[in-house]
Amino acid sequence: MDYNRREIKLPEYLGRIYTELHKGVLITTQGDGKPNAMTISWGALGIDWARPVFTTYVRHSRYTHELLERGGEFTVNIPFGEADRKIMGFCGSKSGRDIDKFAALGLTAVPSLSVAPPAIAQLPLTLECRVVNKGEQSIDALTDAAKDRFYPAVDGVRDTHTIYYGEILRAYILEKA
């Protein structure tokens, strides 16, 4: 099936993106020619260096982290209209190291225009992003309660996040042609 991309102006969709992000959206990466999607609910939209950016946090242990380190590109895939929330649960609890999430869920990968990872037809509000900066989450900046809640120690190690700043190269809604 073919899809058209209706370009959008980000300021007009900030509320929608924020609301969906709070519930969970997907970021899609690509490695070895295969896409991988991971559910996130931590992120931000903003302007850095006079460019629109999407900031996402990815734990070091995640397969998505490995793919971002290798490829430096991602898409943000946001529900718009009816979307199956089971997609978020599945992509947030399974690893792309072990399973092809696109095949398992019947997700439709739509080629992106500016980055390697695809858009997802079932989550049509799409941001195509290229990493322009990254940093490590400072665990020392957190309260003990936040450390225990978000970074419980396992064998004395806390699995923290890398913060990726992705310049938004394109923003659109996929529509069936």
XYZ file of C-alpha atoms in Angstrom:
177
model
C 0.000 0.000 0.000
C 1.213 3.528 -0.754
C 1.187 6.381 1.738
C 1.247 10.118 1.349
C 3.011 12.292 3.873
C 1.053 15.378 4.945
C 3.726 17.739 6.249
C 2.782 19.399 9.534
C 3.883 22.452 11.466
C 5.203 21.235 14.802
C 3.810 24.098 16.923
C 0.282 23.097 15.874
C 0.812 19.518 17.145
C 2.782 20.091 20.354
C -0.207 19.407 22.605
C -1.051 16.201 20.783
C 2.533 14.977 20.831
C 2.905 15.789 24.538
C -0.336 13.985 25.414
C 0.623 10.863 23.478
C 4.206 10.890 24.755
C 2.880 10.751 28.299
C 0.920 7.586 27.366
C 3.775 6.124 25.294
C 5.035 6.468 21.734
C 7.558 4.471 19.724
C 11.007 5.366 18.585
C 12.244 3.322 15.681
C 15.866 2.599 14.911
C 17.439 0.370 12.318
C 20.313 -2.088 12.306
C 21.484 -4.700 9.852
C 18.669 -3.678 7.496
C 15.935 -4.396 10.077
C 13.828 -1.843 11.937
C 13.322 -2.029 15.685
C 10.737 -0.107 17.720
C 10.834 0.691 21.431
C 8.176 2.325 23.605
C 9.188 5.538 25.349
C 7.352 7.930 27.621
C 10.298 10.162 28.520
C 11.096 12.789 25.934
C 10.806 16.415 24.995
C 10.319 18.712 22.046
C 12.245 21.943 21.861
C 14.553 24.240 19.993
C 18.299 23.746 20.359
C 20.884 25.534 18.240
C 18.029 27.200 16.293
C 16.782 23.757 15.182
C 13.726 21.772 16.254
C 14.769 18.737 18.292
C 13.203 15.724 19.916
C 15.062 14.547 23.007
C 14.770 10.923 24.050
C 16.260 8.906 26.898
C 17.418 5.340 26.253
C 18.862 2.952 28.848
C 22.318 1.575 28.112
C 21.057 -2.015 28.298
C 18.478 -1.590 25.539
C 18.965 -2.880 22.006
C 17.721 0.520 20.815
C 20.731 2.116 22.545
C 23.070 -0.114 20.553
C 21.304 0.768 17.295
C 21.311 4.510 18.054
C 25.021 4.367 18.800
C 25.630 2.654 15.448
C 23.183 4.546 13.221
C 22.507 7.890 14.873
C 18.996 8.180 13.433
C 15.477 7.453 14.636
C 11.844 8.136 13.951
C 9.265 9.041 16.569
C 5.976 7.274 15.829
C 2.923 8.751 17.497
C -0.685 7.524 17.511
C -3.041 9.758 15.554
C -6.640 8.632 15.402
C -7.358 5.036 16.330
C -4.283 3.139 17.449
C -3.896 -0.205 19.135
C -2.340 0.547 22.535
C -1.222 -3.098 22.704
C 1.576 -2.062 20.329
C 3.051 0.092 23.085
C 2.861 -2.688 25.657
C 4.517 -5.209 23.374
C 7.290 -2.880 22.187
C 7.948 -1.835 25.776
C 8.319 -5.374 27.095
C 10.109 -7.285 24.311
C 13.650 -6.814 23.018
C 14.513 -6.470 19.366
C 17.557 -8.640 20.110
C 15.154 -11.548 20.559
C 12.173 -10.839 18.313
C 11.254 -8.978 15.128
C 8.594 -6.685 16.571
C 7.411 -5.520 13.140
C 6.690 -9.098 12.054
C 5.204 -10.119 15.407
C 2.771 -7.163 15.435
C 2.157 -6.872 11.690
C 3.503 -3.311 11.716
C 3.777 -1.608 8.338
C 7.184 -0.002 7.777
C 6.928 3.035 5.493
C 10.268 4.261 4.124
C 11.366 7.568 5.598
C 12.556 10.403 3.381
C 15.573 11.650 5.384
C 16.685 8.815 7.699
C 17.130 5.039 7.496
C 14.604 3.958 10.174
C 11.073 3.775 8.775
C 7.858 5.424 9.813
C 5.070 3.115 11.046
C 1.706 3.266 9.267
C -0.226 2.269 12.410
C 1.258 5.274 14.319
C 1.119 7.860 11.556
C 2.270 11.102 13.205
C 5.980 10.838 12.431
C 9.106 12.794 13.277
C 12.262 11.879 11.363
C 15.324 12.650 13.498
C 19.108 12.621 13.239
C 21.164 12.646 16.443
C 23.045 15.936 16.773
C 24.138 15.628 20.402
C 24.039 13.174 23.278
C 24.895 13.062 26.948
C 24.768 10.730 29.909
C 22.099 10.891 32.593
C 23.676 12.187 35.784
C 22.550 9.864 38.534
C 24.205 12.160 41.073
C 21.699 14.897 40.203
C 18.798 12.767 41.439
C 17.321 12.393 44.888
C 17.739 9.034 46.603
C 14.010 8.400 46.097
C 14.318 9.065 42.338
C 17.423 6.847 42.112
C 15.585 3.994 43.818
C 12.433 4.451 41.736
C 13.960 4.906 38.289
C 17.387 3.295 38.689
C 17.200 0.417 41.151
C 20.601 -1.140 41.713
C 20.952 -4.650 40.304
C 24.133 -6.337 41.481
C 25.334 -2.884 42.558
C 24.852 -1.343 39.094
C 22.248 1.241 38.070
C 21.247 1.045 34.385
C 21.117 4.724 33.425
C 20.131 6.521 30.227
C 21.880 8.233 27.373
C 20.049 11.389 26.361
C 19.823 11.736 22.576
C 19.027 15.050 20.927
C 17.572 14.372 17.488
C 17.189 17.215 15.029
C 13.706 16.908 13.549
C 14.316 16.794 9.808
C 10.718 16.114 8.813
C 7.346 16.052 10.563
C 4.261 14.583 8.906
C 1.183 12.419 9.173
C 1.016 9.295 7.028
C -2.193 8.941 5.021
C -3.218 6.095 2.749
C -2.831 7.095 -0.893
